[in-house]
Coordinates of C-alpha atoms in Angstrom, one line a residue:
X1 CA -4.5 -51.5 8.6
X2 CA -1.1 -53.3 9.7
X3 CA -2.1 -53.1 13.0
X4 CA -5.1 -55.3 12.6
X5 CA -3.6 -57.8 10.4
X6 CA -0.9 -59.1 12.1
X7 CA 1.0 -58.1 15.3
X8 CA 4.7 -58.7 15.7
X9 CA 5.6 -58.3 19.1
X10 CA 6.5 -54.5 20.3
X11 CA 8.6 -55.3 23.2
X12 CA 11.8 -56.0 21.3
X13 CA 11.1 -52.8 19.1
X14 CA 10.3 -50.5 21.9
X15 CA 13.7 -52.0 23.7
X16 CA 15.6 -51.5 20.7
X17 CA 13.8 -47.8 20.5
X18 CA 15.0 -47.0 24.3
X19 CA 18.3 -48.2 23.6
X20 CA 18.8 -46.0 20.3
X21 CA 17.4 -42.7 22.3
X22 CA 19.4 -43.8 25.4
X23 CA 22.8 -44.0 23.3
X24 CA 22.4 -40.8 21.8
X25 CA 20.8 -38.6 24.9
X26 CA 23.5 -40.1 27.0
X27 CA 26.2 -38.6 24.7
X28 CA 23.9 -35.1 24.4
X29 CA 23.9 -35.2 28.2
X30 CA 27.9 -35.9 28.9
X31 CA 28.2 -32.8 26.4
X32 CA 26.3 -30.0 28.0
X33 CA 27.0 -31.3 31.2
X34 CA 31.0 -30.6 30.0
X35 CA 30.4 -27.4 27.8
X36 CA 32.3 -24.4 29.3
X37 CA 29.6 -22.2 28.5
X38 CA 31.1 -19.4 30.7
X39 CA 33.6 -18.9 28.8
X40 CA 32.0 -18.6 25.8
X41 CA 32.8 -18.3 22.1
X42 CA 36.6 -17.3 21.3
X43 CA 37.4 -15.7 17.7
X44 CA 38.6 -18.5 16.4
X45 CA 35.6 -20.7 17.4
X46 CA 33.0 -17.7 15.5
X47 CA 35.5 -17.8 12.7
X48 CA 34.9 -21.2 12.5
X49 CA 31.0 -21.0 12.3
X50 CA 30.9 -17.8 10.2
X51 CA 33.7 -20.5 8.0
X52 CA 30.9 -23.8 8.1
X53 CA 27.5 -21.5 7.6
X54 CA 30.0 -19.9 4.2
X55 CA 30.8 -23.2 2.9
X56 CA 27.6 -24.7 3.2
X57 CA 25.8 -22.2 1.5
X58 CA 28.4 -22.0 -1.2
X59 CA 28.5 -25.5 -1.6
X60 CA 24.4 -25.6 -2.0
X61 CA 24.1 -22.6 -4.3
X62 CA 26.7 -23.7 -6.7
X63 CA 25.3 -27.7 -6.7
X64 CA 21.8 -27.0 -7.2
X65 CA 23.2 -24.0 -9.7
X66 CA 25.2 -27.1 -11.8
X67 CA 22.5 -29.8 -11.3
X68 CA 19.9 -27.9 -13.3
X69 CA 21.7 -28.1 -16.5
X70 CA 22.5 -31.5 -16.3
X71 CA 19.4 -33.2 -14.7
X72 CA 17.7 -31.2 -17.6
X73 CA 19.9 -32.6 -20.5
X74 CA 19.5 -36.0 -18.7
X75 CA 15.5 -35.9 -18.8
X76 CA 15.8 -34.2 -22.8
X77 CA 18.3 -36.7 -24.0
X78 CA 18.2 -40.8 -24.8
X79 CA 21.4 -42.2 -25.7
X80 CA 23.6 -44.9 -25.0
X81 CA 24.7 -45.8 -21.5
X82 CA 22.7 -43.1 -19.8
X83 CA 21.6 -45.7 -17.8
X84 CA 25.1 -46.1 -16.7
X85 CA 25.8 -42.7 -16.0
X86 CA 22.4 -42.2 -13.9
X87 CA 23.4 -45.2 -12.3
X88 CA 27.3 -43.7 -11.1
X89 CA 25.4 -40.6 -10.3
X90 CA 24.7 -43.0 -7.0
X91 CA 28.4 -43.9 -6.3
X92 CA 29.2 -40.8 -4.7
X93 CA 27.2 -41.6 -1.9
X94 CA 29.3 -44.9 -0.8
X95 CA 32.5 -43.1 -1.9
X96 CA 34.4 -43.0 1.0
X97 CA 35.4 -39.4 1.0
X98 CA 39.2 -39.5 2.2
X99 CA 39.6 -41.3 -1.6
X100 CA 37.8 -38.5 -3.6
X101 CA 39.6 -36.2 -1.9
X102 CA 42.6 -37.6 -2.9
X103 CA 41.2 -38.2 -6.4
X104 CA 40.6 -34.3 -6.8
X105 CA 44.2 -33.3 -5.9
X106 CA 45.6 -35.6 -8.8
X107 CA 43.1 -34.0 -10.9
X108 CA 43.1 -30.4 -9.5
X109 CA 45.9 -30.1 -6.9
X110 CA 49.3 -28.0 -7.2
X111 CA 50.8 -30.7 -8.9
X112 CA 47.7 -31.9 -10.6
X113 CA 46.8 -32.4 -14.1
X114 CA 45.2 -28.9 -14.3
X115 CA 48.0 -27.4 -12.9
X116 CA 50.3 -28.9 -15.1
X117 CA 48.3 -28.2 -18.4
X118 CA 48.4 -24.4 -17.0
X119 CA 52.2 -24.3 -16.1
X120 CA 52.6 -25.7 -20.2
X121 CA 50.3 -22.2 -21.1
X122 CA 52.8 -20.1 -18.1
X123 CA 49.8 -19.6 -15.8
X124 CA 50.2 -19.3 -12.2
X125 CA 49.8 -22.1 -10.0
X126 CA 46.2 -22.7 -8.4
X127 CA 46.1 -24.3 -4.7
X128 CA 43.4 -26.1 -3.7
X129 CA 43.5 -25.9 -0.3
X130 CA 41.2 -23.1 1.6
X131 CA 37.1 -22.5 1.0
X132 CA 37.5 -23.2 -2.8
X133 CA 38.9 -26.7 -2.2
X134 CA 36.4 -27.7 0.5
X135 CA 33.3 -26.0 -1.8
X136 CA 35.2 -27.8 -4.9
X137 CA 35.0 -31.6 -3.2
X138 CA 31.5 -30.5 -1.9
X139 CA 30.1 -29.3 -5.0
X140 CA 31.6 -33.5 -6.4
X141 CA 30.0 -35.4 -3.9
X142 CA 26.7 -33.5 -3.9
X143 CA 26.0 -32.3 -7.6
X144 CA 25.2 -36.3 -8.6
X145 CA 22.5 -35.9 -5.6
X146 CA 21.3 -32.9 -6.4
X147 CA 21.2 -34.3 -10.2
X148 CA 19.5 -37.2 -9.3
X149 CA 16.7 -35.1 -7.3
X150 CA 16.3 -32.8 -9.8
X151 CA 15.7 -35.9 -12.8
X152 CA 13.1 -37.2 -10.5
X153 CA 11.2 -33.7 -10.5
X154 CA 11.3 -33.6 -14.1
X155 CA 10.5 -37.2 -14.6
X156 CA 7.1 -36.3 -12.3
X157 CA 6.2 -33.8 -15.1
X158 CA 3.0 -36.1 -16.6
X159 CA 4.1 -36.9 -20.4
X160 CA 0.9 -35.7 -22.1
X161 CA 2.1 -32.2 -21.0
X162 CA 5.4 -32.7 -23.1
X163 CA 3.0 -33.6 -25.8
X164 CA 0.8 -31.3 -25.7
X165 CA 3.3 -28.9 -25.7
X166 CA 4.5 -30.6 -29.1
X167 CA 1.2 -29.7 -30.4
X168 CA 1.7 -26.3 -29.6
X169 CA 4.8 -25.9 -30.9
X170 CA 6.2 -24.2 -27.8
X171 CA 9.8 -22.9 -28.0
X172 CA 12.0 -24.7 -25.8
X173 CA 11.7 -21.1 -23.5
X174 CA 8.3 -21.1 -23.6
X175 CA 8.2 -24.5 -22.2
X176 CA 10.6 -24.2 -19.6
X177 CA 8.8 -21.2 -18.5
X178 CA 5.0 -23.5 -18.6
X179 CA 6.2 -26.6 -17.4
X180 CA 9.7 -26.5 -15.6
X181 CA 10.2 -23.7 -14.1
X182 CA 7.4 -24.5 -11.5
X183 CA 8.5 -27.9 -10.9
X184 CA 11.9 -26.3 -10.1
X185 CA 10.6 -23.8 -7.8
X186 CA 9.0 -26.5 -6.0
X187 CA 11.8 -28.7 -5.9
X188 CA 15.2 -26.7 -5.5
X189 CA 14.7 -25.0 -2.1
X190 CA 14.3 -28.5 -0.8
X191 CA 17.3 -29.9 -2.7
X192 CA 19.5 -26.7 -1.5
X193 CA 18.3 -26.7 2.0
X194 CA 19.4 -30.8 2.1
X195 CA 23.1 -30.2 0.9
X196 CA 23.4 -27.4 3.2
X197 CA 22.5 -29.4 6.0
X198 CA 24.8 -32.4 4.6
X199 CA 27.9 -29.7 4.3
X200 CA 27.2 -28.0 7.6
X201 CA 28.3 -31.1 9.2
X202 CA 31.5 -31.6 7.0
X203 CA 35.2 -32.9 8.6
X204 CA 36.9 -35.5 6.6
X205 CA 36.7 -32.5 3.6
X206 CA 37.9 -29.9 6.1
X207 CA 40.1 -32.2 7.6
X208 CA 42.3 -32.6 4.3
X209 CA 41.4 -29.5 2.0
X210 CA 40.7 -26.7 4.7
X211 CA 42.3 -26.3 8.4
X212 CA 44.3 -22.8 9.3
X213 CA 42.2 -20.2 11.2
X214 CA 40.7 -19.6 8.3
X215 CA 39.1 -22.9 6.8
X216 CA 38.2 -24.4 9.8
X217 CA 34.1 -25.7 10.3
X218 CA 32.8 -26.4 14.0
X219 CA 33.3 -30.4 13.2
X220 CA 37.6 -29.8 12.7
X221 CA 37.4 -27.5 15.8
X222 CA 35.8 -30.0 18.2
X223 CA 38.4 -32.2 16.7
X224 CA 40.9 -29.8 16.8
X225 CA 39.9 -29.3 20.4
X226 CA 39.9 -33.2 21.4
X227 CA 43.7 -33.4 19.5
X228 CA 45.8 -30.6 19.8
X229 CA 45.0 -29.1 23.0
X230 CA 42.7 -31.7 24.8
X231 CA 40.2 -28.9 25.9
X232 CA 37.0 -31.0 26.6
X233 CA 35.1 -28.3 28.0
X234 CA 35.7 -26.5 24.6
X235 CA 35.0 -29.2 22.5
X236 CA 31.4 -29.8 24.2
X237 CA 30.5 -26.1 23.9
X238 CA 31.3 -26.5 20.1
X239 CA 29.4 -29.6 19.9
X240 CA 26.5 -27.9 21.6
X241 CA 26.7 -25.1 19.0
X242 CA 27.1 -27.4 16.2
X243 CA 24.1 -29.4 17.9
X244 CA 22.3 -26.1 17.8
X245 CA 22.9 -24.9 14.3
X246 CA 22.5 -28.2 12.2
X247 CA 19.1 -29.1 14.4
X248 CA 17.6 -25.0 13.1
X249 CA 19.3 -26.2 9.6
X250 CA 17.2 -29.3 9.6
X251 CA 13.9 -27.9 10.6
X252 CA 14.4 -25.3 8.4
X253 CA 15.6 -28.2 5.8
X254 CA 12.4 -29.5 6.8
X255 CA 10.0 -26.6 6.4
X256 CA 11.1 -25.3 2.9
X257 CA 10.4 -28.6 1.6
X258 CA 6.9 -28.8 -0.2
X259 CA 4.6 -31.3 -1.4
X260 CA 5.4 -31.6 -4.7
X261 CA 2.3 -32.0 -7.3
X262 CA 2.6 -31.8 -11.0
X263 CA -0.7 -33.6 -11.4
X264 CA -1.9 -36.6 -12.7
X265 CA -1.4 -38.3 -16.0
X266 CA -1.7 -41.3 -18.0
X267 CA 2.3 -43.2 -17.3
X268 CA 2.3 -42.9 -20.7
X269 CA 6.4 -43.4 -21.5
X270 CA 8.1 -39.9 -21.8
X271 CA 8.7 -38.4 -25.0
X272 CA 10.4 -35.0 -25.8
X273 CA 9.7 -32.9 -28.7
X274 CA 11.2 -30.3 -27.7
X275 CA 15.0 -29.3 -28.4
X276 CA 15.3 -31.6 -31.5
X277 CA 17.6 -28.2 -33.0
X278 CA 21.2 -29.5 -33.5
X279 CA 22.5 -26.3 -31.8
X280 CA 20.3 -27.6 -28.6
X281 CA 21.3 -31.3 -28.9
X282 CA 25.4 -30.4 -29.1
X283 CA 24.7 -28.0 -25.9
X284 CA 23.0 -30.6 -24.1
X285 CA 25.6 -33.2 -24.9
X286 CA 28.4 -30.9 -23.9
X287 CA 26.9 -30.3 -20.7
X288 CA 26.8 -34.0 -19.8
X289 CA 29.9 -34.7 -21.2
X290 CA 32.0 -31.8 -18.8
X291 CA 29.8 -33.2 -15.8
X292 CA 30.5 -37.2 -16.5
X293 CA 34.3 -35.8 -16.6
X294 CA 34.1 -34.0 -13.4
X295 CA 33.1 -37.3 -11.2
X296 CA 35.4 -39.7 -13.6
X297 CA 39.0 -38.0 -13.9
X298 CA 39.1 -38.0 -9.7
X299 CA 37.9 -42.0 -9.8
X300 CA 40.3 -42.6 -12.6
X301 CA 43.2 -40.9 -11.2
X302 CA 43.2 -42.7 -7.7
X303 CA 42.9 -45.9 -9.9
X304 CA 46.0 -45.1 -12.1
X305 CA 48.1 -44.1 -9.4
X306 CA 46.9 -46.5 -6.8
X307 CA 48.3 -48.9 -8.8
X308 CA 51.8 -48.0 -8.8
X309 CA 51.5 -47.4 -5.3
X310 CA 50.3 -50.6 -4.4
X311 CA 53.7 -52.0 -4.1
X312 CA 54.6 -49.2 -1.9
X313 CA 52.3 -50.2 0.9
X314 CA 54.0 -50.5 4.5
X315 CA 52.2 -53.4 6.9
X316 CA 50.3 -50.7 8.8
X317 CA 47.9 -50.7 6.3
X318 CA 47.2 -54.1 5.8
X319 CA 46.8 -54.1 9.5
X320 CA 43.9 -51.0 9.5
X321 CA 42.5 -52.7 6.3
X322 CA 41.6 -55.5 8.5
X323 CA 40.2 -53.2 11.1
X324 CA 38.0 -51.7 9.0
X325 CA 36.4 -55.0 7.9
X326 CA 35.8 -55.8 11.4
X327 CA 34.5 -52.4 12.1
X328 CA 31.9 -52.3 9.1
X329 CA 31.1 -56.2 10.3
X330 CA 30.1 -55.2 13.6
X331 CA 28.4 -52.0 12.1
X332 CA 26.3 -54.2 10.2
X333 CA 25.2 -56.4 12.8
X334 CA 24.6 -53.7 15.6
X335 CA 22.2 -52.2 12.9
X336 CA 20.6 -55.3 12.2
X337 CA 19.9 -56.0 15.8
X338 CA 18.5 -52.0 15.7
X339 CA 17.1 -52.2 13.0
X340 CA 14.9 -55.1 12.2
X341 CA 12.7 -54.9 15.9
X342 CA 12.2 -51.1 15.0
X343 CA 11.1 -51.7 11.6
X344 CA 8.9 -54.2 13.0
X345 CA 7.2 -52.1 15.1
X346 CA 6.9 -49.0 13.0
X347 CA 5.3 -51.6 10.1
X348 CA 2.4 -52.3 12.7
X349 CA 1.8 -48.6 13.5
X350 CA -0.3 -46.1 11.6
X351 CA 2.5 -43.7 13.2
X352 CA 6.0 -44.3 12.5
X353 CA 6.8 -42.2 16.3
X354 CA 10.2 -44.8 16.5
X355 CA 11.2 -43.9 13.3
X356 CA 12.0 -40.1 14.9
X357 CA 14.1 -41.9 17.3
X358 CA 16.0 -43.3 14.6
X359 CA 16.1 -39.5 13.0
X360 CA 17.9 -38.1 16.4
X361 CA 21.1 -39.7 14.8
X362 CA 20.8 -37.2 11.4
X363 CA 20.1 -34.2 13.9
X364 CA 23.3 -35.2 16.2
X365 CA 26.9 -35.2 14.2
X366 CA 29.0 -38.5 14.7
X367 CA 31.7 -36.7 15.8
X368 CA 29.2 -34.8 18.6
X369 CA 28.0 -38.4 20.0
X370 CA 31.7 -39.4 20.0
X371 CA 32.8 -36.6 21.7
X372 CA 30.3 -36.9 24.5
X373 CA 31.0 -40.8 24.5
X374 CA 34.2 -39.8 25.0
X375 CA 33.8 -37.9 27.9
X376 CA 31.6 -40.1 29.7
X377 CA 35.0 -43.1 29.0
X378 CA 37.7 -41.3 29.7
X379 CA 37.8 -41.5 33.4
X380 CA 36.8 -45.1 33.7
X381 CA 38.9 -46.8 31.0
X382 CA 41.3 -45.3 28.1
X383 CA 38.8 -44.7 25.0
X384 CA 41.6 -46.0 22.5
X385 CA 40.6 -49.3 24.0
X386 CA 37.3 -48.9 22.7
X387 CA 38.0 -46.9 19.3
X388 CA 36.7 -49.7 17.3
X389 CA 33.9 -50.7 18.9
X390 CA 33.1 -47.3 19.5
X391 CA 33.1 -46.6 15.8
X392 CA 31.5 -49.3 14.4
X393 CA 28.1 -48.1 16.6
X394 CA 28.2 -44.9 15.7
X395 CA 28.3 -45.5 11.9
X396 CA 25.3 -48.2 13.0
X397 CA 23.4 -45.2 14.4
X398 CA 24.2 -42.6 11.3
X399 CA 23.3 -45.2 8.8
X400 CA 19.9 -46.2 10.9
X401 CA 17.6 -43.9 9.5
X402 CA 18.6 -44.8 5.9
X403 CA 17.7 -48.0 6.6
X404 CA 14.1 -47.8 8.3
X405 CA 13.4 -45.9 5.1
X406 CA 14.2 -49.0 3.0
X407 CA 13.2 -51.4 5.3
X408 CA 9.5 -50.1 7.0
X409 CA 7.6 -49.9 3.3
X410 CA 8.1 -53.3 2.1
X411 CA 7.8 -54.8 5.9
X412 CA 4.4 -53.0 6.3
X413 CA 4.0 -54.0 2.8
X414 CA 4.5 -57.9 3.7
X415 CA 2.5 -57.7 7.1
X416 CA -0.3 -55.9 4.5
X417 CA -0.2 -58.5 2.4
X418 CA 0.1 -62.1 4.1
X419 CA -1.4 -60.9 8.0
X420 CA -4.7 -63.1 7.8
X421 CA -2.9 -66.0 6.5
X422 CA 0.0 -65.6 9.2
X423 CA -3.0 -64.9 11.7
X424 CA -5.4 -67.8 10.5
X425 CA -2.2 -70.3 10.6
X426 CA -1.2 -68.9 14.1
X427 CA 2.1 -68.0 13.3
X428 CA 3.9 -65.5 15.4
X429 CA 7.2 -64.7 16.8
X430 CA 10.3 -66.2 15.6
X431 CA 8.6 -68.5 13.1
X432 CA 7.2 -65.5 11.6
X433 CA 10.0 -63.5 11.2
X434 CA 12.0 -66.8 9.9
X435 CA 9.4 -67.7 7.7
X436 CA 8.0 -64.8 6.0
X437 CA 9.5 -61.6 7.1
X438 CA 13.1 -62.0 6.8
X439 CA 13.0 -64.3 3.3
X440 CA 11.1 -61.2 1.6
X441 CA 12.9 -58.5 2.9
X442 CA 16.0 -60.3 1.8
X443 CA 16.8 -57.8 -1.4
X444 CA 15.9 -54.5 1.2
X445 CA 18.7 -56.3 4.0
X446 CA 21.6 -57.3 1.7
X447 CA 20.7 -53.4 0.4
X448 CA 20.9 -51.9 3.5
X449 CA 23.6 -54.2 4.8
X450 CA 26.0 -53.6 1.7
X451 CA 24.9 -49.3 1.6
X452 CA 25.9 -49.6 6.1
X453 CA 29.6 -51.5 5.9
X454 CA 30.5 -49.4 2.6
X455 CA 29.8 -46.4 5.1
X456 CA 31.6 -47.7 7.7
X457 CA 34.5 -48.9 6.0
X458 CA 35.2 -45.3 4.5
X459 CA 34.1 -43.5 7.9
X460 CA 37.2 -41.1 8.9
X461 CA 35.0 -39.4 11.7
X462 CA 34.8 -40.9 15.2
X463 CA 37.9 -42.8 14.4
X464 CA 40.2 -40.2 14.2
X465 CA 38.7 -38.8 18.0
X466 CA 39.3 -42.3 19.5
X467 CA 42.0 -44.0 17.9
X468 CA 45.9 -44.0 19.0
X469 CA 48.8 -44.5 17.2
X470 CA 48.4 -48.4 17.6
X471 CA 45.1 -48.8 16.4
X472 CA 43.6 -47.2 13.3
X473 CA 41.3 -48.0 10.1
X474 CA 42.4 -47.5 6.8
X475 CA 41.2 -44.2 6.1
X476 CA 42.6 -43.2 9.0
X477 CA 46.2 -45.0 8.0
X478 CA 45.8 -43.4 4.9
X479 CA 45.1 -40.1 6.2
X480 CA 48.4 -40.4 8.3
X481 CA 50.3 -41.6 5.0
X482 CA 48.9 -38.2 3.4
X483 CA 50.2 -36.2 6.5
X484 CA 53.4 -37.9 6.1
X485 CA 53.8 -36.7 2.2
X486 CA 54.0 -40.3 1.3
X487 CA 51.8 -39.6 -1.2
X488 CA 52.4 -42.7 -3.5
X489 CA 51.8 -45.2 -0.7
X490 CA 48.6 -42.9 0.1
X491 CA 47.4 -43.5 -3.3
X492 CA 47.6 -47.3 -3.1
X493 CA 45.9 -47.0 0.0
X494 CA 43.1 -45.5 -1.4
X495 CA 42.8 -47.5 -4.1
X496 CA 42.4 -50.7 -2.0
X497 CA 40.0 -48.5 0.2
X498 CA 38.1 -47.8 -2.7
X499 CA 38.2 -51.6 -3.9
X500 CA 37.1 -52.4 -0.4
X501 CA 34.0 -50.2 0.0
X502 CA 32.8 -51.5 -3.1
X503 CA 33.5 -54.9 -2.7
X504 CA 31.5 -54.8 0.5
X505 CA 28.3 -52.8 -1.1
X506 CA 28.1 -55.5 -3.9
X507 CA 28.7 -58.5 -1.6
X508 CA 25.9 -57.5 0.7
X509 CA 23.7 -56.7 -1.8
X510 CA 24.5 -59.6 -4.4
X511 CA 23.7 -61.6 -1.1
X512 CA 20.5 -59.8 -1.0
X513 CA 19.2 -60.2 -4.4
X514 CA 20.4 -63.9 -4.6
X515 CA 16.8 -65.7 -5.9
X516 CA 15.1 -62.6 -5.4
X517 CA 13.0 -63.2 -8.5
X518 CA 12.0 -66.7 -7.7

């Protein structure tokens, strides 16, 4: 029906479209063109994908596995600041991951705090570094998601089921078996298939916890390839492969997940009367007690120790700490030019056939497009030159298809909504989009806007392809600091990369919900 109510003009979506596809297909293009497929797969490059297909379906078995425990005391349980804690289960997501990573050494490294409390009982000393380590920091930034999913499934379950089990007196196994075991088997091969997807494309995690012949994934090889030996044929046959598997991944992602129905009720407010025992309540509250621990020790450790190192800081770090604010800027406003035409246009379409553009950068790896980018620089300019630049689109183009998701409903919504007014007053172009469009999707921009830089700002992908030892952003810098064992000036780092990221989520979207009630 948006179609017929009001028409913003297609051209500058269907440019915007072009240029998005063009980007991407240009980099897919510079990498088979390059791949030395002749030579084919060495040991070490099927070590590595028998190493990322491993991890991946580690990391998936064991966060779905965990999730279901704690999404199900979540949906049982009312307390006080569950709110809260549902709410963290989202931080995660705009961590940047060079800080967790460094958060889960201080908590589970060789001379962590686990570690230590062994050594006391004259236990052997536990490294983290191998597939354990790279599941471990998997299994943290994906069991809040896969918590979060599964809370939403059992939240669907109508309340008048609950109740009716009440009347029944079901057991709490009888009820699990009636009403939650189906929603589950509807829901977790879709959950497990997305976090495999998410892990098969893993390198800041591999970068810092894995490495050695025998923890490397296809992402640390191509970079591994770029780096150490500068073997670009070798890195584009590993990008194809990588190309290959996460695009089967996907559509297989894709397939497994089902429409999920648990009927229809009455939104009555959810009540549980099931599991009122005190044996039930104290498991429950044990369970979300271990997993609130498990995402707050690493947070609070880089905290506590970024603080004493933030005296310990050398000027390199201000200087990258500055280049990532100008990277995420620039991210933010190449998305927004993206962005806002495509939206546009897919709000005025019964078909949302742009929005699969927007997809192609979820099915191609950043560091796949920048190696192909890179290829097709190299012999016309030094790609240090453009590491920034470089960067910031990239992250625009990962962080696209999160953002047509947030910005197409209410857009169609608005155009739904106001079209024969806008139509009937002859408003169009600019006007429109100054008048009505942009002033109500204000909360879903400064959203979008805020969710884009935090990304970019913690992005330790296409960066560390690119960049030179003059020019680097701070996760990068802090990366170095790691490799350099200054581990007390790597904490402050982290801390202020950690202070940044959320600085820039909550000033985007403060800016966003500013008046967003009047």
């Amino acid at each position: 029906m948006a179609d017929r109510a009001v028409a913003l003009s297609g051209k500058t979506g269907l440019f915007a479209a072009a240029l998005v596809a063009g980007l991407i297909l240009a980099a897919l293009v510079a990498v088979f063109t390059a791949a030395d497929v002749g030579a084919g797969l060495g040991p070490a490059d099927w070590a590595a994908v028998r190493f990322t297909a491993t991890q991946a379906v580690w990391s998936a078995v064991l966060s779905v596995l965990l999730a279901v425990p704690v999404a199900r005391a979540l949906a049982r349980r009312r307390f006080w600041g569950r709110g809260a804690l549902i709410t963290l289960l989202g931080a995660p997501f705009i961590l940047p991951v060079i800080v967790a990573v460094l958060g889960l050494l201080t908590v589970f490294g060789r001379s962590g705090v686990l570690n230590q409390f062994g050594a006391a009982l004259g236990l052997p000393p536990v490294s983290i570094y191998g597939l354990h380590g790279v599941v471990l920091a998997h299994v943290f930034f994906n069991l809040p998601l896969a918590t979060r999913l599964l809370l939403q499934g059992w939240q669907g379950i109508p309340s008048e089921r609950f109740r009716l089990a009440g009347q029944l007196q079901m057991t709490p196994r009888a009820l699990f078996l009636a009403l939650e075991w189906p929603m589950l088997r509807q829901v977790l091969p879709g959950v497990a298939a997305l976090i495999f997807v998410i892990c098969l494309t893993s390198f800041a995690v591999a970068l810092t916890l894995g490495g050695g012949p025998r923890a490397t994934t296809i992402e640390l090889a191509i970079y591994q390839a770029f780096r150490f030996d500068f073997d670009l044929g070798r890195a584009a046959l590993l990008s194809v492969v990588q190309l290959v598997l996460a695009g089967a991944a996907a559509v297989a992602a894709l397939w497994l997940i089902p429409p999920i129905s648990m009927g229809g009720g009455l939104d009555r407010p959810l009540r549980r009367w099931d599991a009122l025992g005190g044996g039930q309540r104290v498991l429950d509250g044990g369970v979300i007690t271990v997993a609130a621990l498990f995402l707050l020790l690493p947070l609070g450790a880089v905290v506590l120790r970024g603080l004493v190192g933030l005296g310990q800081l050398p000027p390199s770090v201000w200087q990258a700490t500055l280049n990532s604010i100008l990277v995420a800027g620039l991210s933010v406003m190449v998305l927004a030019a993206l962005a806002l035409p495509m939206a546009g246009w897919i709000a005025t379409r019964r078909r949302g056939g742009v929005e699969a553009i927007g997809l192609m950068g979820l099915a191609a790896s950043p560091l796949m497009i920048g190696t192909g980018w890179f290829i097709l620089i190299n012999p016309v300019l030094d790609p240090a030159r453009l590491s920034l630049p470089v960067t910031a689109l990239v992250n625009a183009l990962m962080a696209l298809p999160f953002v047509l998701r947030i910005l197409v409903p209410r857009l169609r919504e608005t155009l739904q909504d106001y079209g024969p007014l806008t139509q009937t007053l002859g408003m169009n172009g600019w006007a429109l989009w100054r008048l009505l469009v942009l002033p109500r999707l204000r909360p879903q921009l400064g959203f979008a806007a805020g969710l884009t830089g935090a990304l970019s700002v913690g992005d330790l992908g296409v960066i560390a392809l690119f960049a030179d030892q003059d020019r680097a952003t701070l996760p990068l810098q802090m990366y170095r600091l790691m490799g350099a064992y200054r581990m007390e000036a790597a904490a402050g780092a982290a801390l202020l990369l950690l202070i940044l990221a959320l600085a820039v989520f909550f000033i985007c979207d403060k800016w966003g919900r500013w008046h967003a009630d009047a």
